[in-house]
């Protein structure tokens, strides 16, 4: 394997591992920019991965063929919205502690999805292996460019969608009146309320968008990487996405860069085995690399990232 091919494949693998993190980090941004902490990203990704696996399996059996994984993606979005409403109602309407509510989502997702899988598939701990996953799309002409062609333009449709959504999210948050209102309720909800912005409505929208995007991230893992859903499909990816959001300073472009960095740390492990000296390194150390980097990045980001001013504070109109 020549070095150009290796670099191209490394870029491609990096984007594959980054895609789920990009979706989830964008979801976290929408929720937290509206002032609602969302520790439940991990759980929302789990719900999405579960819904995608189950819906795709039954769509395959119904003869939907190549359309099956797209039905799975749609099911994941619906599941993510429903699950995020639990967090929204608890933290916005009933003003429950937002961190506790997010932790509940994580535990609920871990327990309920495993229970449902066992119920649906005769006690099995995972869904059957999917026959119809997402296929990579090669962009005509561009995919033939040396190095970057293989790396950037021969990817899963979800990767292209994630990159598009980064740009769309940046535009929406910083160039539209909707984005201004969403950021306002996360910074100064009382001031936003006085000029007619519906604080609770905007926060509900932020959390719901968060659920949809995080679930898309979970579905991406099921449909591109594992081809099945089990209790360890997500394995902390939601927390890595939260780290990417914080390191990216709650900005879509910054979160994208951080997600790619974490994706690279996962991808590089696949290439260590190409070198003879890697045989002396225990595999456990390679697997733990992304999580170690997450801790390092979070420690480095402490004091340097400025969260939305009203993040985590329930809004009470009576205390304006």
Short mmCIF file of C-alpha atoms in Angstrom, two decimals:
data_model
loop_
_atom_site.label_atom_id
_atom_site.label_comp_id
_atom_site.label_asym_id
_atom_site.label_seq_id
_atom_site.Cartn_x
_atom_site.Cartn_y
_atom_site.Cartn_z
CA UNK A 1 0.00 0.00 0.00
CA UNK A 2 1.61 3.30 -1.08
CA UNK A 3 1.66 6.32 1.21
CA UNK A 4 -0.85 8.33 -0.87
CA UNK A 5 -3.44 5.57 -0.62
CA UNK A 6 -2.77 5.20 3.11
CA UNK A 7 -3.25 8.90 3.79
CA UNK A 8 -6.42 8.98 1.70
CA UNK A 9 -7.87 6.03 3.59
CA UNK A 10 -6.85 7.55 6.93
CA UNK A 11 -8.72 10.76 6.06
CA UNK A 12 -11.72 8.71 4.98
CA UNK A 13 -11.73 6.63 8.16
CA UNK A 14 -11.35 9.79 10.25
CA UNK A 15 -14.50 11.24 8.69
CA UNK A 16 -16.37 7.96 9.19
CA UNK A 17 -15.61 8.04 12.93
CA UNK A 18 -16.20 11.80 13.12
CA UNK A 19 -19.66 11.83 11.55
CA UNK A 20 -21.61 10.59 14.57
CA UNK A 21 -19.70 13.01 16.81
CA UNK A 22 -20.49 15.92 14.49
CA UNK A 23 -24.23 15.21 14.56
CA UNK A 24 -24.27 14.80 18.34
CA UNK A 25 -22.10 17.86 19.01
CA UNK A 26 -24.37 20.00 16.81
CA UNK A 27 -27.34 18.67 18.77
CA UNK A 28 -25.69 19.64 22.03
CA UNK A 29 -25.02 23.13 20.70
CA UNK A 30 -28.68 23.78 19.87
CA UNK A 31 -29.80 22.66 23.32
CA UNK A 32 -27.14 24.47 25.30
CA UNK A 33 -27.26 27.64 23.23
CA UNK A 34 -30.90 27.83 24.31
CA UNK A 35 -29.83 27.53 27.95
CA UNK A 36 -30.60 23.84 28.59
CA UNK A 37 -27.75 21.56 29.63
CA UNK A 38 -27.96 18.26 27.77
CA UNK A 39 -25.88 15.59 29.46
CA UNK A 40 -28.29 13.11 27.87
CA UNK A 41 -26.58 13.18 24.44
CA UNK A 42 -25.23 9.68 25.09
CA UNK A 43 -28.73 8.38 25.78
CA UNK A 44 -30.23 10.16 22.78
CA UNK A 45 -27.57 8.60 20.55
CA UNK A 46 -28.41 5.21 22.06
CA UNK A 47 -32.11 5.68 21.30
CA UNK A 48 -31.24 6.66 17.74
CA UNK A 49 -28.92 3.70 17.22
CA UNK A 50 -31.61 1.36 18.56
CA UNK A 51 -34.40 2.81 16.42
CA UNK A 52 -32.22 2.71 13.29
CA UNK A 53 -31.23 -0.91 13.86
CA UNK A 54 -34.74 -2.16 14.58
CA UNK A 55 -36.50 -0.13 11.86
CA UNK A 56 -33.92 -1.09 9.23
CA UNK A 57 -34.20 -4.78 10.13
CA UNK A 58 -37.99 -4.81 9.81
CA UNK A 59 -37.85 -2.72 6.63
CA UNK A 60 -35.47 -5.30 5.14
CA UNK A 61 -37.87 -8.09 6.03
CA UNK A 62 -40.71 -6.11 4.44
CA UNK A 63 -38.81 -6.03 1.16
CA UNK A 64 -37.84 -2.35 1.21
CA UNK A 65 -34.33 -3.15 -0.03
CA UNK A 66 -31.93 -0.24 -0.37
CA UNK A 67 -34.51 2.14 1.13
CA UNK A 68 -34.31 0.29 4.47
CA UNK A 69 -31.43 2.26 6.06
CA UNK A 70 -33.11 5.56 5.16
CA UNK A 71 -36.25 4.36 6.91
CA UNK A 72 -33.95 3.57 9.83
CA UNK A 73 -32.58 7.13 9.80
CA UNK A 74 -36.11 8.56 9.82
CA UNK A 75 -37.09 6.26 12.70
CA UNK A 76 -34.04 7.42 14.62
CA UNK A 77 -34.98 11.08 14.22
CA UNK A 78 -38.52 10.40 15.44
CA UNK A 79 -37.20 8.41 18.40
CA UNK A 80 -34.73 11.17 19.25
CA UNK A 81 -37.45 13.81 19.23
CA UNK A 82 -39.69 11.73 21.51
CA UNK A 83 -36.85 11.01 23.94
CA UNK A 84 -35.72 14.64 23.99
CA UNK A 85 -39.24 15.72 24.91
CA UNK A 86 -38.82 13.87 28.20
CA UNK A 87 -35.79 16.01 28.97
CA UNK A 88 -37.53 19.16 27.75
CA UNK A 89 -40.66 18.65 29.85
CA UNK A 90 -38.67 17.81 32.97
CA UNK A 91 -36.12 20.62 32.71
CA UNK A 92 -38.14 23.41 31.07
CA UNK A 93 -41.74 22.93 32.16
CA UNK A 94 -41.13 21.40 35.59
CA UNK A 95 -37.76 23.12 36.11
CA UNK A 96 -36.04 19.94 37.27
CA UNK A 97 -32.28 19.88 37.62
CA UNK A 98 -31.08 19.69 34.02
CA UNK A 99 -28.02 17.56 34.79
CA UNK A 100 -30.12 15.03 36.69
CA UNK A 101 -32.67 14.94 33.89
CA UNK A 102 -29.93 14.26 31.34
CA UNK A 103 -28.46 11.48 33.46
CA UNK A 104 -31.94 9.94 33.68
CA UNK A 105 -32.14 9.96 29.87
CA UNK A 106 -28.82 8.11 29.72
CA UNK A 107 -29.92 5.42 32.17
CA UNK A 108 -33.36 5.14 30.57
CA UNK A 109 -31.83 4.65 27.12
CA UNK A 110 -29.33 2.05 28.30
CA UNK A 111 -31.95 -0.02 30.12
CA UNK A 112 -34.99 0.33 27.88
CA UNK A 113 -33.22 -0.30 24.56
CA UNK A 114 -31.53 -3.47 25.84
CA UNK A 115 -34.87 -4.67 27.23
CA UNK A 116 -36.64 -3.98 23.92
CA UNK A 117 -33.96 -5.75 21.90
CA UNK A 118 -34.26 -8.84 24.09
CA UNK A 119 -38.05 -8.64 23.82
CA UNK A 120 -38.09 -8.28 20.04
CA UNK A 121 -35.35 -10.77 19.20
CA UNK A 122 -35.99 -13.74 21.47
CA UNK A 123 -33.63 -12.78 24.27
CA UNK A 124 -30.70 -11.83 22.03
CA UNK A 125 -28.46 -9.04 23.29
CA UNK A 126 -28.32 -7.32 19.90
CA UNK A 127 -30.28 -6.91 16.70
CA UNK A 128 -29.54 -9.34 13.83
CA UNK A 129 -26.79 -8.24 11.47
CA UNK A 130 -28.27 -5.81 8.95
CA UNK A 131 -28.06 -6.73 5.28
CA UNK A 132 -28.83 -3.23 4.01
CA UNK A 133 -26.49 -0.63 5.50
CA UNK A 134 -25.62 2.72 4.02
CA UNK A 135 -23.28 2.57 1.02
CA UNK A 136 -20.55 5.08 0.27
CA UNK A 137 -21.21 7.64 -2.44
CA UNK A 138 -18.30 8.52 -4.71
CA UNK A 139 -18.59 12.05 -6.11
CA UNK A 140 -17.92 11.90 -9.87
CA UNK A 141 -14.52 13.28 -10.91
CA UNK A 142 -13.72 14.64 -7.42
CA UNK A 143 -13.31 11.15 -5.98
CA UNK A 144 -10.49 10.53 -8.48
CA UNK A 145 -8.30 13.33 -7.11
CA UNK A 146 -5.16 11.84 -5.49
CA UNK A 147 -5.32 11.58 -1.67
CA UNK A 148 -8.25 13.92 -1.01
CA UNK A 149 -10.47 12.19 -3.55
CA UNK A 150 -10.51 8.96 -1.57
CA UNK A 151 -10.49 10.85 1.71
CA UNK A 152 -13.18 13.47 1.18
CA UNK A 153 -15.29 12.52 -1.80
CA UNK A 154 -15.93 8.81 -1.32
CA UNK A 155 -17.99 8.82 1.86
CA UNK A 156 -21.26 7.75 3.38
CA UNK A 157 -24.25 10.02 2.68
CA UNK A 158 -24.48 10.75 6.41
CA UNK A 159 -20.95 12.22 6.31
CA UNK A 160 -21.92 14.62 3.53
CA UNK A 161 -25.09 15.49 5.45
CA UNK A 162 -23.14 16.15 8.65
CA UNK A 163 -20.77 18.55 6.90
CA UNK A 164 -23.70 20.36 5.26
CA UNK A 165 -25.45 20.63 8.63
CA UNK A 166 -22.36 22.21 10.18
CA UNK A 167 -22.58 25.04 7.66
CA UNK A 168 -26.37 25.26 7.93
CA UNK A 169 -26.21 25.32 11.73
CA UNK A 170 -23.61 28.09 11.72
CA UNK A 171 -25.73 30.15 9.35
CA UNK A 172 -28.93 29.56 11.33
CA UNK A 173 -27.35 30.39 14.69
CA UNK A 174 -25.42 33.49 13.63
CA UNK A 175 -27.12 34.84 10.53
CA UNK A 176 -30.86 34.47 11.17
CA UNK A 177 -33.38 35.99 13.56
CA UNK A 178 -34.23 32.50 14.81
CA UNK A 179 -30.60 31.93 15.79
CA UNK A 180 -30.46 35.31 17.49
CA UNK A 181 -33.54 34.46 19.56
CA UNK A 182 -32.20 31.01 20.43
CA UNK A 183 -28.90 32.44 21.62
CA UNK A 184 -30.68 35.25 23.46
CA UNK A 185 -32.72 32.88 25.62
CA UNK A 186 -29.50 31.09 26.52
CA UNK A 187 -27.69 34.28 27.43
CA UNK A 188 -30.29 36.69 28.81
CA UNK A 189 -33.75 35.05 28.93
CA UNK A 190 -35.31 37.91 30.90
CA UNK A 191 -34.20 40.49 28.33
CA UNK A 192 -35.39 38.24 25.51
CA UNK A 193 -38.76 37.85 27.20
CA UNK A 194 -39.23 41.60 27.51
CA UNK A 195 -38.93 42.00 23.72
CA UNK A 196 -41.48 39.28 23.03
CA UNK A 197 -39.33 36.17 22.60
CA UNK A 198 -41.08 33.07 23.92
CA UNK A 199 -38.32 31.68 26.14
CA UNK A 200 -39.85 28.29 26.88
CA UNK A 201 -40.85 27.74 23.27
CA UNK A 202 -37.33 28.50 22.02
CA UNK A 203 -35.83 26.20 24.63
CA UNK A 204 -38.20 23.40 23.64
CA UNK A 205 -37.12 23.83 20.01
CA UNK A 206 -33.45 23.75 21.00
CA UNK A 207 -33.85 20.52 22.97
CA UNK A 208 -35.96 18.85 20.27
CA UNK A 209 -33.43 19.72 17.56
CA UNK A 210 -30.77 18.37 19.89
CA UNK A 211 -32.61 15.05 20.18
CA UNK A 212 -33.07 14.70 16.44
CA UNK A 213 -29.41 15.40 15.65
CA UNK A 214 -27.99 13.24 18.45
CA UNK A 215 -30.23 10.36 17.35
CA UNK A 216 -28.93 10.79 13.80
CA UNK A 217 -25.44 10.40 15.23
CA UNK A 218 -26.39 7.15 16.93
CA UNK A 219 -28.11 5.87 13.79
CA UNK A 220 -24.99 6.63 11.77
CA UNK A 221 -22.93 4.27 13.93
CA UNK A 222 -25.45 1.46 13.51
CA UNK A 223 -25.82 1.89 9.76
CA UNK A 224 -22.19 2.50 8.77
CA UNK A 225 -19.85 1.04 11.38
CA UNK A 226 -21.40 -1.82 13.37
CA UNK A 227 -24.34 -2.99 11.17
CA UNK A 228 -26.12 -4.00 14.37
CA UNK A 229 -27.31 -2.49 17.65
CA UNK A 230 -26.21 -3.73 21.06
CA UNK A 231 -25.79 -2.25 24.54
CA UNK A 232 -22.24 -1.09 23.72
CA UNK A 233 -22.87 0.40 20.27
CA UNK A 234 -22.40 3.99 21.48
CA UNK A 235 -19.79 3.28 24.17
CA UNK A 236 -19.24 6.83 25.39
CA UNK A 237 -19.45 8.56 22.00
CA UNK A 238 -22.08 10.92 23.41
CA UNK A 239 -19.69 12.16 26.09
CA UNK A 240 -16.94 12.62 23.50
CA UNK A 241 -19.43 14.69 21.46
CA UNK A 242 -20.10 16.86 24.53
CA UNK A 243 -16.34 17.36 24.87
CA UNK A 244 -16.19 18.37 21.19
CA UNK A 245 -19.00 20.88 21.78
CA UNK A 246 -17.19 22.43 24.77
CA UNK A 247 -13.78 22.43 23.08
CA UNK A 248 -15.43 24.01 20.04
CA UNK A 249 -16.84 26.77 22.28
CA UNK A 250 -20.46 25.99 21.43
CA UNK A 251 -19.78 27.00 17.83
CA UNK A 252 -20.67 24.59 14.96
CA UNK A 253 -17.38 25.20 13.16
CA UNK A 254 -15.34 24.74 16.32
CA UNK A 255 -17.28 21.61 17.27
CA UNK A 256 -16.67 20.21 13.77
CA UNK A 257 -12.92 20.67 14.17
CA UNK A 258 -12.95 19.04 17.60
CA UNK A 259 -15.08 16.13 16.34
CA UNK A 260 -12.64 15.52 13.48
CA UNK A 261 -9.78 15.57 15.99
CA UNK A 262 -11.48 12.90 18.11
CA UNK A 263 -12.40 10.95 14.98
CA UNK A 264 -8.74 10.99 13.95
CA UNK A 265 -7.73 9.63 17.35
CA UNK A 266 -10.04 6.65 16.75
CA UNK A 267 -8.99 6.17 13.14
CA UNK A 268 -5.27 6.20 13.84
CA UNK A 269 -5.68 3.08 15.96
CA UNK A 270 -6.68 1.17 12.85
CA UNK A 271 -3.37 2.05 11.22
CA UNK A 272 -1.02 1.32 14.10
CA UNK A 273 -1.10 -2.33 13.14
CA UNK A 274 0.59 -1.50 9.83
CA UNK A 275 3.82 -0.87 11.72
CA UNK A 276 5.86 -3.67 13.26
CA UNK A 277 6.54 -1.72 16.45
CA UNK A 278 2.80 -1.52 17.18
CA UNK A 279 2.79 -5.22 18.15
CA UNK A 280 4.49 -4.24 21.40
CA UNK A 281 1.63 -1.91 22.36
CA UNK A 282 -1.33 -3.55 24.15
CA UNK A 283 -4.55 -3.14 22.16
CA UNK A 284 -6.26 -1.76 25.26
CA UNK A 285 -4.03 1.32 25.12
CA UNK A 286 -5.04 1.96 21.52
CA UNK A 287 -8.74 1.57 22.31
CA UNK A 288 -8.53 3.97 25.26
CA UNK A 289 -6.78 6.71 23.24
CA UNK A 290 -9.96 8.65 22.26
CA UNK A 291 -11.19 8.68 25.86
CA UNK A 292 -7.84 9.80 27.25
CA UNK A 293 -7.72 12.59 24.69
CA UNK A 294 -11.26 13.57 25.71
CA UNK A 295 -10.17 14.03 29.31
CA UNK A 296 -7.05 15.94 28.26
CA UNK A 297 -9.06 18.24 26.01
CA UNK A 298 -11.67 18.93 28.69
CA UNK A 299 -8.94 19.78 31.22
CA UNK A 300 -7.30 22.07 28.67
CA UNK A 301 -10.65 23.73 27.89
CA UNK A 302 -11.44 24.55 31.52
CA UNK A 303 -11.40 28.31 31.94
CA UNK A 304 -10.94 28.91 28.22
CA UNK A 305 -14.44 28.11 26.98
CA UNK A 306 -17.27 30.48 27.80
CA UNK A 307 -20.63 28.73 28.10
CA UNK A 308 -23.92 30.57 27.47
CA UNK A 309 -24.53 32.81 30.50
CA UNK A 310 -27.91 31.32 31.45
CA UNK A 311 -26.93 27.70 30.78
CA UNK A 312 -28.55 25.40 33.32
CA UNK A 313 -30.78 28.07 34.84
CA UNK A 314 -34.54 27.38 34.71
CA UNK A 315 -36.42 30.48 33.59
CA UNK A 316 -39.07 31.86 35.89
CA UNK A 317 -41.03 34.74 34.28
CA UNK A 318 -42.12 35.87 37.74
CA UNK A 319 -38.52 36.76 38.64
CA UNK A 320 -37.83 39.15 35.82
#
